[in-house]
Short mmCIF file of C-alpha atoms in Angstrom, two decimals:
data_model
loop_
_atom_site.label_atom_id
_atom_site.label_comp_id
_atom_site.label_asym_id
_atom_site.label_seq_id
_atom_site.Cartn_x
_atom_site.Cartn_y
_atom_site.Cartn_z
CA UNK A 1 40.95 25.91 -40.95
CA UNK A 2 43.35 23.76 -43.49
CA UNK A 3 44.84 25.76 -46.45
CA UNK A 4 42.24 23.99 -48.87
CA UNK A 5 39.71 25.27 -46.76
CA UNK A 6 40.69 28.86 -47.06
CA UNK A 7 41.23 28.43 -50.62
CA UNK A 8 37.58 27.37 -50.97
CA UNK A 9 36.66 30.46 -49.12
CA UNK A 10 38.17 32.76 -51.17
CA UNK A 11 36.91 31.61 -53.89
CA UNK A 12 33.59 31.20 -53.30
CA UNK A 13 33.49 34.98 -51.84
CA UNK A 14 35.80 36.03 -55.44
CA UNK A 15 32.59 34.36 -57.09
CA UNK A 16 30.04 35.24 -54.93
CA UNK A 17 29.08 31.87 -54.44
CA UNK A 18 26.34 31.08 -51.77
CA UNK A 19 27.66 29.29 -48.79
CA UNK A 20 26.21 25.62 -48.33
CA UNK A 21 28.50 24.40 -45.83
CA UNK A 22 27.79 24.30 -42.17
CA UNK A 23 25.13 22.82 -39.80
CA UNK A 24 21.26 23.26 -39.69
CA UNK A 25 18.41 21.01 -37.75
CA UNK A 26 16.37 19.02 -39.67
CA UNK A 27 13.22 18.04 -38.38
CA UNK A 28 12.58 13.96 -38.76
CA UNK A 29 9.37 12.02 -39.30
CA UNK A 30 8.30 9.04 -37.65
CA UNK A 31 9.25 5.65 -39.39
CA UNK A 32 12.80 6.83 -41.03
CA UNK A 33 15.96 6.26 -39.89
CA UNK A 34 18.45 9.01 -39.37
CA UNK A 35 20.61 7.68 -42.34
CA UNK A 36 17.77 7.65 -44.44
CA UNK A 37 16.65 11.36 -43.92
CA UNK A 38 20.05 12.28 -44.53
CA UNK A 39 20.36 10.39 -48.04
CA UNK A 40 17.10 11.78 -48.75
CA UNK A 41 18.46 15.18 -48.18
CA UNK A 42 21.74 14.16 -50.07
CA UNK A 43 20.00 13.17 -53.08
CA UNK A 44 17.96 16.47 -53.13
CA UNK A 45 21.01 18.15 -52.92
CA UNK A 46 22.84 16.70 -55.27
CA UNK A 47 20.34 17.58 -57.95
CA UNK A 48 20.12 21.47 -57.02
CA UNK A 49 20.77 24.66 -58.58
CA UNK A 50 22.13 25.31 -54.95
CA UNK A 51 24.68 22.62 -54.90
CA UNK A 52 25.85 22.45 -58.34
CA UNK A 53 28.52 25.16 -58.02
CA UNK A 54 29.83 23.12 -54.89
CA UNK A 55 30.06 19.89 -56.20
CA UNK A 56 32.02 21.54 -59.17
CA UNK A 57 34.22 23.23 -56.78
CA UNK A 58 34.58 19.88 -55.40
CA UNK A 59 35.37 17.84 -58.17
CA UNK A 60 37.70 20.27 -59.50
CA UNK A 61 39.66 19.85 -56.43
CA UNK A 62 39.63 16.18 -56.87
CA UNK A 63 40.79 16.59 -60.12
CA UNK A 64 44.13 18.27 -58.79
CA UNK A 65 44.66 15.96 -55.73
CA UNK A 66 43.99 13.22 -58.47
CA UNK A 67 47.13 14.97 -60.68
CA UNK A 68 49.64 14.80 -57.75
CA UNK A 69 49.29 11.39 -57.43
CA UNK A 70 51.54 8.88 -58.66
CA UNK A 71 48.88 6.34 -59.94
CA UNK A 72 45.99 8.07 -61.31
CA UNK A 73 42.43 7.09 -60.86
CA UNK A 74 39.58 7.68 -62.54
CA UNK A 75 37.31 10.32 -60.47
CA UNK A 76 33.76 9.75 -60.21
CA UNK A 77 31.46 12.73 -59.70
CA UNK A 78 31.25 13.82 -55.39
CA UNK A 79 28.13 13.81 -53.71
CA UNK A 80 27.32 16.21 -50.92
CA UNK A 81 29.30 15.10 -47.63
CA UNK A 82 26.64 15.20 -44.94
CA UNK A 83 26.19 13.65 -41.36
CA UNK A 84 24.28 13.94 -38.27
CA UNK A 85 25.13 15.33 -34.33
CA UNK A 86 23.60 12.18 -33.05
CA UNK A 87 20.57 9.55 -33.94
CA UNK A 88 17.29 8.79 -33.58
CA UNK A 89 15.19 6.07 -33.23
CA UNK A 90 12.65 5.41 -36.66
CA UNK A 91 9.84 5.71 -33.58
CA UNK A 92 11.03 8.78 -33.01
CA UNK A 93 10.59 12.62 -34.29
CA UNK A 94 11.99 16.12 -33.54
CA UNK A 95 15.97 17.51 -34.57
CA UNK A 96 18.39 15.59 -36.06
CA UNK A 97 20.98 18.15 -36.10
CA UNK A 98 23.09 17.60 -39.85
CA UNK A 99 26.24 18.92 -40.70
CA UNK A 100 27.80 19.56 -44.53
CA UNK A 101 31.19 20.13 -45.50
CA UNK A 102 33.18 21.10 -43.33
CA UNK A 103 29.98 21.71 -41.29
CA UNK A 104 30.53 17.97 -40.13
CA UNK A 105 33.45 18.80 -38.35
CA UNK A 106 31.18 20.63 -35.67
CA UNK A 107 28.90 17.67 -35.31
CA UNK A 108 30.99 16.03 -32.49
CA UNK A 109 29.86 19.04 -30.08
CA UNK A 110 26.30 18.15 -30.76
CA UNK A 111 26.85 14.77 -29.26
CA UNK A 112 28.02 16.24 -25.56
CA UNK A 113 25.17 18.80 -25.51
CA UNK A 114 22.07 18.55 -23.48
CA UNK A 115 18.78 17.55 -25.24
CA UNK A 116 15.14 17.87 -24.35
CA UNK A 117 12.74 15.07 -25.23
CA UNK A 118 8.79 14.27 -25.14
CA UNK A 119 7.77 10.95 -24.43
CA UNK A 120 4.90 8.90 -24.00
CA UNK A 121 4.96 6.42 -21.74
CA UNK A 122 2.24 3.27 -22.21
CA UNK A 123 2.05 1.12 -19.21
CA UNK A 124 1.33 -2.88 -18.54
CA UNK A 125 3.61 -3.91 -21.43
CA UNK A 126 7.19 -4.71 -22.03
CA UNK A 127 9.01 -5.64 -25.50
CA UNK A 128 12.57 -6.50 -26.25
CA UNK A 129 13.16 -2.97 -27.74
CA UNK A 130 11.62 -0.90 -24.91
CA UNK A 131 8.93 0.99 -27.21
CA UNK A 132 5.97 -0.16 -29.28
CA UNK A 133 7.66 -1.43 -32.37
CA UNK A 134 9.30 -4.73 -30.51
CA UNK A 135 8.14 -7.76 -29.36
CA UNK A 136 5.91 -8.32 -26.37
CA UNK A 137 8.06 -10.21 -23.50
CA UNK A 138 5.63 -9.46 -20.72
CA UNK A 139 1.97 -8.43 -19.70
CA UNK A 140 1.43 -6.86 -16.49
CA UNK A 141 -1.24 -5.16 -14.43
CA UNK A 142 -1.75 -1.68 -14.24
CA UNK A 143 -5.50 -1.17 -12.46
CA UNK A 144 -3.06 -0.03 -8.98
CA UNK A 145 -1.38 2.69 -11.19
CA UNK A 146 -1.66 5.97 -10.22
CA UNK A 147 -1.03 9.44 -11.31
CA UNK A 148 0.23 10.17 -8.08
CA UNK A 149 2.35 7.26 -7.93
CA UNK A 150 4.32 7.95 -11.48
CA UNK A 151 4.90 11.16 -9.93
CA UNK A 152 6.36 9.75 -7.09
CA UNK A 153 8.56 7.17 -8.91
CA UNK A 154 10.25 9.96 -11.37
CA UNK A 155 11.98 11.16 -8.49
CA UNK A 156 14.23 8.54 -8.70
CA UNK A 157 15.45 9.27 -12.23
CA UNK A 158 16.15 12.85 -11.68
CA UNK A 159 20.04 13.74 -11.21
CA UNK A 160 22.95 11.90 -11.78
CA UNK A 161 22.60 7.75 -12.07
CA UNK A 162 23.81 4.67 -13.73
CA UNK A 163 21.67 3.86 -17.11
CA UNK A 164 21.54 0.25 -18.25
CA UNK A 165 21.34 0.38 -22.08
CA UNK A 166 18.76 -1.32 -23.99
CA UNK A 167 19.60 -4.50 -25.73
CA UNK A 168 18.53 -3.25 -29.42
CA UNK A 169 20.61 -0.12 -29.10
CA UNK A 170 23.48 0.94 -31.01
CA UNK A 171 25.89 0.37 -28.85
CA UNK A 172 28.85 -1.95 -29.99
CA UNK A 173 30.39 -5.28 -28.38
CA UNK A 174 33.62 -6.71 -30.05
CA UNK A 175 32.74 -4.35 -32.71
CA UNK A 176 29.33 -5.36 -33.08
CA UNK A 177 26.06 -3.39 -32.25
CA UNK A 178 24.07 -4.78 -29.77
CA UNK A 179 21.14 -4.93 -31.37
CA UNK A 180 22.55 -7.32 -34.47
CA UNK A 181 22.93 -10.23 -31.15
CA UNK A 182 19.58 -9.43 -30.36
CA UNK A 183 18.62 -9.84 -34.12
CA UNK A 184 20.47 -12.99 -34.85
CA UNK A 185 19.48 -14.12 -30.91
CA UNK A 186 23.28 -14.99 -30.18
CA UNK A 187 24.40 -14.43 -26.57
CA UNK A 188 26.33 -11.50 -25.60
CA UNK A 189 30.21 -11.88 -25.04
CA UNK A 190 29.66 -10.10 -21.77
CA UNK A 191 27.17 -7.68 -19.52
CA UNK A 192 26.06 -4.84 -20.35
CA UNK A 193 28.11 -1.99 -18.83
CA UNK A 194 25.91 0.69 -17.18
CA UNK A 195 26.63 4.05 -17.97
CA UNK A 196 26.86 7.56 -15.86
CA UNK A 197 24.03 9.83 -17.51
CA UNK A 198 22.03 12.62 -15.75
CA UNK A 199 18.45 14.14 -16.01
CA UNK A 200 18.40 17.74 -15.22
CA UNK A 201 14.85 18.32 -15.62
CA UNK A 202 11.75 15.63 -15.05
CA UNK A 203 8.47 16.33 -15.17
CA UNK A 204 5.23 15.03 -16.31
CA UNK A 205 3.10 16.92 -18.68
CA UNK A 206 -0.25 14.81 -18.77
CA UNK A 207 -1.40 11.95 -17.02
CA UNK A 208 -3.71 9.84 -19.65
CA UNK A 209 -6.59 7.62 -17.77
CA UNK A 210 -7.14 4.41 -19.50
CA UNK A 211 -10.16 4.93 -22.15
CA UNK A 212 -8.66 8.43 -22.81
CA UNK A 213 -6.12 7.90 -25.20
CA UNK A 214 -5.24 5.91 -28.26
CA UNK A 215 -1.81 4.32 -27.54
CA UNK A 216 -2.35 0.67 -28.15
CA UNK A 217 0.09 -2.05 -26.79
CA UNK A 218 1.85 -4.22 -29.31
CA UNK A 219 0.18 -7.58 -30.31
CA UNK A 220 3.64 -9.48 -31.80
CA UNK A 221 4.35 -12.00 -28.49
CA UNK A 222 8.29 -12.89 -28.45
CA UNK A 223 9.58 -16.51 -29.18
CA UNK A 224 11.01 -18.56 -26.55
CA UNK A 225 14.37 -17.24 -27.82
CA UNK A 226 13.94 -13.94 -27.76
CA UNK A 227 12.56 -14.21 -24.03
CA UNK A 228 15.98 -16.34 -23.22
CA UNK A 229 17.77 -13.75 -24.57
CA UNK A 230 16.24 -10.88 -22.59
CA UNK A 231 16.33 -12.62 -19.54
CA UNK A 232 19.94 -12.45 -19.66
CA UNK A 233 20.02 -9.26 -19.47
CA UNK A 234 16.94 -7.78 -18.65
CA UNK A 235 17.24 -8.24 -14.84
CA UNK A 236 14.87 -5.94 -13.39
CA UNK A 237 15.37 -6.47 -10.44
CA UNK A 238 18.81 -4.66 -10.34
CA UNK A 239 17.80 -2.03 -12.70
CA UNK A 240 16.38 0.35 -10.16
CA UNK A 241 18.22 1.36 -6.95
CA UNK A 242 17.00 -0.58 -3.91
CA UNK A 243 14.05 0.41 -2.33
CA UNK A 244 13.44 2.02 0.51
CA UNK A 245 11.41 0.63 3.22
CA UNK A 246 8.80 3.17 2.83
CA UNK A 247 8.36 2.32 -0.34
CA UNK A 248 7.93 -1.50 -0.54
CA UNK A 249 5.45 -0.81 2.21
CA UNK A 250 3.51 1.22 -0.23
CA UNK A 251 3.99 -1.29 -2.59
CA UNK A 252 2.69 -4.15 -0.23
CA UNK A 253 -0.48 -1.92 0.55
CA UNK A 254 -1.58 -1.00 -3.09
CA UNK A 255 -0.81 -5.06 -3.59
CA UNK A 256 -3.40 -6.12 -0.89
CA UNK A 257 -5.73 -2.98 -1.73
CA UNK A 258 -5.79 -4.24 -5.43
CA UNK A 259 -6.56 -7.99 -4.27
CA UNK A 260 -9.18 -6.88 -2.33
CA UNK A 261 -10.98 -5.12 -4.94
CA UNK A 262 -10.41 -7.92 -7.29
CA UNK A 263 -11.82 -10.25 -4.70
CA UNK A 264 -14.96 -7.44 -3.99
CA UNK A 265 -15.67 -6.51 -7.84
CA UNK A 266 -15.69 -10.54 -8.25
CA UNK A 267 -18.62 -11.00 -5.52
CA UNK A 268 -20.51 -8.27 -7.22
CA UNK A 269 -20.44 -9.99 -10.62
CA UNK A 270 -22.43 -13.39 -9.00
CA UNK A 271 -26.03 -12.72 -9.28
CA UNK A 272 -29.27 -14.36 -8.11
CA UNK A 273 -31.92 -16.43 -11.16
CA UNK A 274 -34.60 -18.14 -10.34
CA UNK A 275 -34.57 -21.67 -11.05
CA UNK A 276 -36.62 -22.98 -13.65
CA UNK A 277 -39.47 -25.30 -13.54
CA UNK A 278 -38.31 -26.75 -16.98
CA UNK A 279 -35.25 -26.40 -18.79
CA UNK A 280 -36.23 -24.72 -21.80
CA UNK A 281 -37.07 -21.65 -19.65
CA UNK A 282 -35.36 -18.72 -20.68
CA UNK A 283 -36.26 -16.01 -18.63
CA UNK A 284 -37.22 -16.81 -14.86
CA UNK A 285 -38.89 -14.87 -12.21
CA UNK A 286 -36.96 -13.62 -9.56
CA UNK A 287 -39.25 -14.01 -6.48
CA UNK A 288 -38.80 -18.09 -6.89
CA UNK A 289 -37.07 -18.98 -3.25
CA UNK A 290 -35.07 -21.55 -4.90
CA UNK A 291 -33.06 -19.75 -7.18
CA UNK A 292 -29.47 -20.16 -8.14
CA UNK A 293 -25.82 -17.72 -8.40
CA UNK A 294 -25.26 -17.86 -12.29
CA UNK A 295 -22.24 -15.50 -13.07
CA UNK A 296 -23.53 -12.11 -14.78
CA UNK A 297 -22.46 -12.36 -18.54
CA UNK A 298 -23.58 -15.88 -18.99
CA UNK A 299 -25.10 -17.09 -22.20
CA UNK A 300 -28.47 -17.63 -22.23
CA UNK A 301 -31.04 -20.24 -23.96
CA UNK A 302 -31.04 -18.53 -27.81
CA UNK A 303 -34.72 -16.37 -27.84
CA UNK A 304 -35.00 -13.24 -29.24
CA UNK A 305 -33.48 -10.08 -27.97
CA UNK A 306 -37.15 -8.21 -27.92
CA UNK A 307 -38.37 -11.26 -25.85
CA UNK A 308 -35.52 -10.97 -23.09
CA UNK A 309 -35.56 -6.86 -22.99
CA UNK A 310 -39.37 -7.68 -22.52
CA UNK A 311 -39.19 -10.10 -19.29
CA UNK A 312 -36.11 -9.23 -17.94
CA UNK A 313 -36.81 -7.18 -14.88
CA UNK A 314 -36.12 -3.37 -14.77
CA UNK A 315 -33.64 -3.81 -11.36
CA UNK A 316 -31.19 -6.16 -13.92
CA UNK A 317 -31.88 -4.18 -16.90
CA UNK A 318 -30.74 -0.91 -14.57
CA UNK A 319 -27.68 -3.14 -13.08
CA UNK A 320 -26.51 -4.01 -16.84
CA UNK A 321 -26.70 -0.76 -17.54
CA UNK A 322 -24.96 1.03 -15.20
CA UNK A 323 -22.16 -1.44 -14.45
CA UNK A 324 -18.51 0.24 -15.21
CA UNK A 325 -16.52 -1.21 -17.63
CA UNK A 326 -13.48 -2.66 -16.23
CA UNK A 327 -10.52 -0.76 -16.46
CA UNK A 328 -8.42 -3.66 -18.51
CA UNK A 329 -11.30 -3.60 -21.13
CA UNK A 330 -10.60 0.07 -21.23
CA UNK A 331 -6.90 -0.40 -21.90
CA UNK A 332 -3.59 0.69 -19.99
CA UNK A 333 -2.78 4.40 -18.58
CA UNK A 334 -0.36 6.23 -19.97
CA UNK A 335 2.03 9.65 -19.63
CA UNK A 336 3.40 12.02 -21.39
CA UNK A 337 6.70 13.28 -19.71
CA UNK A 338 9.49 16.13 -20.78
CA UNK A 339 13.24 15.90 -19.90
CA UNK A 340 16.50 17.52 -20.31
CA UNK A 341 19.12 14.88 -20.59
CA UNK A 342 22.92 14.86 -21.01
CA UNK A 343 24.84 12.68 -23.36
CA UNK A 344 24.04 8.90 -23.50
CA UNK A 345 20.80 8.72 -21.89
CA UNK A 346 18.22 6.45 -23.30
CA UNK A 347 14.60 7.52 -22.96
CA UNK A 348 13.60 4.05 -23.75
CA UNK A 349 15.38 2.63 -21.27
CA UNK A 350 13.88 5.47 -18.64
CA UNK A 351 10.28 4.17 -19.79
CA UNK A 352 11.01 1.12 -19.39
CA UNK A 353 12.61 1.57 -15.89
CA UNK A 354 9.14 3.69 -14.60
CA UNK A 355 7.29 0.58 -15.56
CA UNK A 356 9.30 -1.11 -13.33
CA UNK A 357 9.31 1.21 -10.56
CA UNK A 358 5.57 1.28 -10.07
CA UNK A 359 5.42 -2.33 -10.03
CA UNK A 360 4.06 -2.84 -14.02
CA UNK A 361 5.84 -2.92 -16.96
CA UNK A 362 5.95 0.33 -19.25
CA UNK A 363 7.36 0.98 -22.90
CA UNK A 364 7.98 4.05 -25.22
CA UNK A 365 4.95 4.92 -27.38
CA UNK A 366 6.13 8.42 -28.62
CA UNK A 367 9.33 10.16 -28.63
CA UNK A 368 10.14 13.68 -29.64
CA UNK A 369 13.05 15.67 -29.50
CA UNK A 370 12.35 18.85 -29.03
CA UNK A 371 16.19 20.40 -28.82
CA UNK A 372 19.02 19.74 -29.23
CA UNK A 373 21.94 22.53 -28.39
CA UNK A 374 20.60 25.68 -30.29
CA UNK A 375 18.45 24.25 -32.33
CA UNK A 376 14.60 23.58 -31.15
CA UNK A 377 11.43 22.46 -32.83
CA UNK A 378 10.23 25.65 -34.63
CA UNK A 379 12.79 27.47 -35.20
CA UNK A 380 14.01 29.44 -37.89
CA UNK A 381 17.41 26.94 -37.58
CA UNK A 382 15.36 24.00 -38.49
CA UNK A 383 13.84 22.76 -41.95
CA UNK A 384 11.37 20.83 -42.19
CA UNK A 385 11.54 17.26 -43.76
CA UNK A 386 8.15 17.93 -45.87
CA UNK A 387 9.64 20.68 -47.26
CA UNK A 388 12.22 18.69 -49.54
CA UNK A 389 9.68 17.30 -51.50
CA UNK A 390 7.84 20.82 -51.90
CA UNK A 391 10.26 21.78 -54.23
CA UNK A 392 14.46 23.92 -54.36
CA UNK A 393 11.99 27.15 -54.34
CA UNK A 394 10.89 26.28 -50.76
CA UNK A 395 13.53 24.65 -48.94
CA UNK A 396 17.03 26.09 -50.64
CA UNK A 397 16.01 29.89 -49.81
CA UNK A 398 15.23 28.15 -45.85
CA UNK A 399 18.69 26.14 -45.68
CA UNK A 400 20.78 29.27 -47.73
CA UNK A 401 19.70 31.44 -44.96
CA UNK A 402 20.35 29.03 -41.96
CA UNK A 403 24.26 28.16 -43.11
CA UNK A 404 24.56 31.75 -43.48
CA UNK A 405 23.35 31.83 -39.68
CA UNK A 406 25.45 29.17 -38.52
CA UNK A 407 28.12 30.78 -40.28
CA UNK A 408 28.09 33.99 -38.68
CA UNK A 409 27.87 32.75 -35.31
CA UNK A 410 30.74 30.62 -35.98
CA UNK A 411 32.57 33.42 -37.05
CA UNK A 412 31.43 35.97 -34.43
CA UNK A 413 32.74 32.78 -31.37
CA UNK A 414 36.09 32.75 -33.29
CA UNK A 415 36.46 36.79 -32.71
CA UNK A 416 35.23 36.41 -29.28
CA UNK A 417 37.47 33.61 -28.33
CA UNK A 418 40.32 35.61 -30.22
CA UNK A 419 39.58 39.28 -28.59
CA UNK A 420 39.59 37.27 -24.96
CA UNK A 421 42.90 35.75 -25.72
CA UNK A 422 44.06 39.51 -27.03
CA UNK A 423 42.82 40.82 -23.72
CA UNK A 424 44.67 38.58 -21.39
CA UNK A 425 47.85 38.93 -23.10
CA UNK A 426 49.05 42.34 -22.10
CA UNK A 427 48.04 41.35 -18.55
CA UNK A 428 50.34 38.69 -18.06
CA UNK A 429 53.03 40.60 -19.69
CA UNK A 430 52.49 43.54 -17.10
CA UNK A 431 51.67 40.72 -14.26
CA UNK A 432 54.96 38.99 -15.10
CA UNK A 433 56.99 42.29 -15.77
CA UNK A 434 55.50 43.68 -12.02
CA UNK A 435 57.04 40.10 -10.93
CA UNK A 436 60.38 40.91 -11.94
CA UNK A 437 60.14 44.65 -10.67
CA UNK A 438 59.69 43.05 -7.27
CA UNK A 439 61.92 40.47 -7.01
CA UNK A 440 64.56 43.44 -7.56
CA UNK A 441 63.50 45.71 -5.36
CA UNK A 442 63.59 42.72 -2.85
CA UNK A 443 66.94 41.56 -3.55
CA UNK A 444 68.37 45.43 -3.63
CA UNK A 445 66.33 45.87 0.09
CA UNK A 446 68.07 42.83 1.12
CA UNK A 447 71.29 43.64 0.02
CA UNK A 448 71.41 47.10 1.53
CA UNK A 449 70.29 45.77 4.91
CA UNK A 450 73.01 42.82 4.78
CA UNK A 451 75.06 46.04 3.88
CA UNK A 452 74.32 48.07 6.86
CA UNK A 453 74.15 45.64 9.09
CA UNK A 454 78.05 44.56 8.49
CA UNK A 455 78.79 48.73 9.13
CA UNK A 456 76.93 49.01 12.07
CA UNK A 457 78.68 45.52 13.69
CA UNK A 458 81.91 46.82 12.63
CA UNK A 459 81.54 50.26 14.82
CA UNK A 460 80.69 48.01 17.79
CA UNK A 461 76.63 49.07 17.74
CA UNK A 462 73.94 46.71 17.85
CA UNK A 463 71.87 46.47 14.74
CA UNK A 464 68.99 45.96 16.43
CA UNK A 465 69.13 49.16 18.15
CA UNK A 466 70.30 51.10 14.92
CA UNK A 467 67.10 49.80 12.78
CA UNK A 468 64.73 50.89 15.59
CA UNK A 469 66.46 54.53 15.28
CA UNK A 470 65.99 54.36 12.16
CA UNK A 471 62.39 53.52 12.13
#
């Protein structure tokens, strides 16, 4: 800790000023970027009874560094210093871990923890942006998609692999984030770089049926630019690990099984109507031998609906009736999966990946995360965002008492780490003085013997002999 620092300290402890600096979880809404929750907080801060004797602590400090100098600006009144242990998406919700003061300086060890996320994953569609809020690039089946299957297919993604980031992610180029290339649809300089991530845990938590669930696809179809774009990099046919044998045999079976019942389910939709004596006919019997296929669902002559419910016979009425609905009128499946990830890892991209892998397309419809490090959904570590606007009676009490947390534990590692360091000391001082003991007592043996060893040669007696006397 700098001498400023420890200055600060002191004299917030001389004052008994309450602590605001350190690092607490915030828990983030859906549709707000990470920077914007943490202005919001800043700007609650800022005007707080809790703050105020910080920010004139800090000012005051500016004042002197501001007195030093040789030219002499005017100083303008701080704001809270604040940032985050790593972002998330505006879909997204769960802990954004955020650091003040000198809080911040702990934030880098949030971004090489492990975190645990909750997705949902909504199959038969793929966007630019891997979740629900880009642009539709692709439409694919999904009536051959099976519970069992996505099962199957997370085994690949569990361990250690090599991620292939999405296009709108933050990653940076020639000092430019991806997604701004996307955005302005300029080519990339060069390919995306995969990257080493791992998944220690994988599993899936519910399997959704289609009809069961409310995730919607997206509707907004991509330009011809934006699909020119994505086909430079969205390859996906080198996204996923080759295939094993087994599995494209699989693959080939639930193919031919699903144009079968395509080609079964279309037979059963041709049905038999007698043919009319006169065109104006709407409803004819069907005994007449000479009746014709019409395809169920086609529009009759306009009469009225009491008429046709009237002659229709009960055997079609029953068939309407009980016919399923299809499953694409129903809508896709979908699943909601958990994981523990380490540093890197894109859960969109992993979404994205499994649509692939079961031979759809899939996107990102939800995303939580659930921890991060310490800090978990719940806890009594995290604040909620709601509470900001409740009111400094709700939320400063919440945040006073998680700094004072974080600060404790921070303090508590230090004397850990420092009573360890104690510890070992006086061992290597005896190890190394035990050293030096020895190498003595060596050189003194070997001197004696060297010693003896000239006597006994001089009196004409073998040495040999003497030493096994001796012994």
């Amino acid at each position: 800790m700098s001498t400023k620092n420890v200055s600060r300290s002191i004299w917030r402890k001389v004052q008994k000023m309450p602590s605001v600096e350190g690092v607490f979880g915030i828990n983030k809404p859906t549709g707000l970027s990470s920077a914007q929750v943490l202005r919001d907080c800043q700007k609650v801060f800022h005007d707080s009874k809790l703050f105020a004797p910080h920010l004139r602590d800090m000012k005051a400090q500016l004042l002197r560094d501001n007195h030093n100098q040789r030219q002499r600006r005017k100083v303008k009144d701080p704001k809270v210093k604040i940032g985050h242990g790593g972002t998330l998406d505006p879909l997204a919700t769960g802990i954004l871990i955020a650091g003040i003061g000198t809080g911040t300086k702990s934030l880098q060890d949030f971004l090489l923890c492990t975190k645990t996320y909750e997705a949902v994953v909504l199959f038969g569609t793929g966007t630019d942006s891997y979740d629900r809020l880009g642009k539709v690039l692709t439409h694919a089946p999904t009536e051959h998609i099976t519970k069992e299957m996505v099962e199957k297919a997370l085994d690949q993604f569990r361990g250690k692999f090599m991620q292939l980031p999405p296009l709108f992610s933050a990653l940076k180029m020639n000092g430019k984030p991806l997604y701004e290339y996307a955005r302005e649809n300029k080519p990339i300089p060069r390919d995306i770089e995969r990257r080493p991530v791992e998944v220690e845990e994988l599993e899936m938590l519910e399997w959704m049926e289609p009809g069961t669930h409310n995730h919607k696809p997206p509707t907004d179809e991509a330009g011809h630019a934006e699909i020119n774009l994505a086909k430079l990099v969205w390859k996906q046919e080198s996204i996923l690990p080759p295939k094993s044998p087994e599995s494209e045999k699989v693959a080939k079976e639930n193919f031919e099984d699903k144009k079968r019942k395509m080609s079964e389910n279309q037979d059963e939709l041709v049905q038999e109507r007698p043919k009319s004596k006169r065109k104006t006919d709407a409803v004819k019997t069907e005994s007449d031998p000479d009746a014709e296929p019409v395809m169920s669902g086609g529009l009759p002559e306009p009469v009225a609906s009491t008429e046709v419910a009237a002659k229709v016979p009960d055997a079609t009425v029953e068939s309407v009736e009980a016919a399923p609905e299809s499953p694409k009128s129903l809508g896709p499946p979908a699943a909601r999966i958990r994981m523990t990830v380490t540093s890197g890892f894109y859960v969109r991209s992993l979404c994205h990946d499994l649509g692939v892998a079961v031979g759809s397309a899939a996107l990102m419809a939800e995303l939580e995360r659930t921890r991060q490090g310490q800090f978990s959904v719940g806890n009594d570590n995290v604040l909620e965002y709601d509470d900001l606007s409740k009111g400094e009676e709700v939320w400063a009490p919440k945040l006073e008492s998680m700094i004072k947390a974080w600060e404790n534990k921070t303090e508590a590692t230090k004397a850990e780490a420092g009573a360890e360091a104690k510890s070992e000391a006086p061992v290597k001082e005896e190890v190394s003085g035990d050293a030096v003991k020895m190498e003595d007592a060596q050189a003194k043996f070997t001197e004696a013997a060297e010693q003896l060893a000239e006597e006994v040669k001089s009196e004409g007696e073998s040495p040999s002999k003497v030493f096994e006397a001796a012994a």
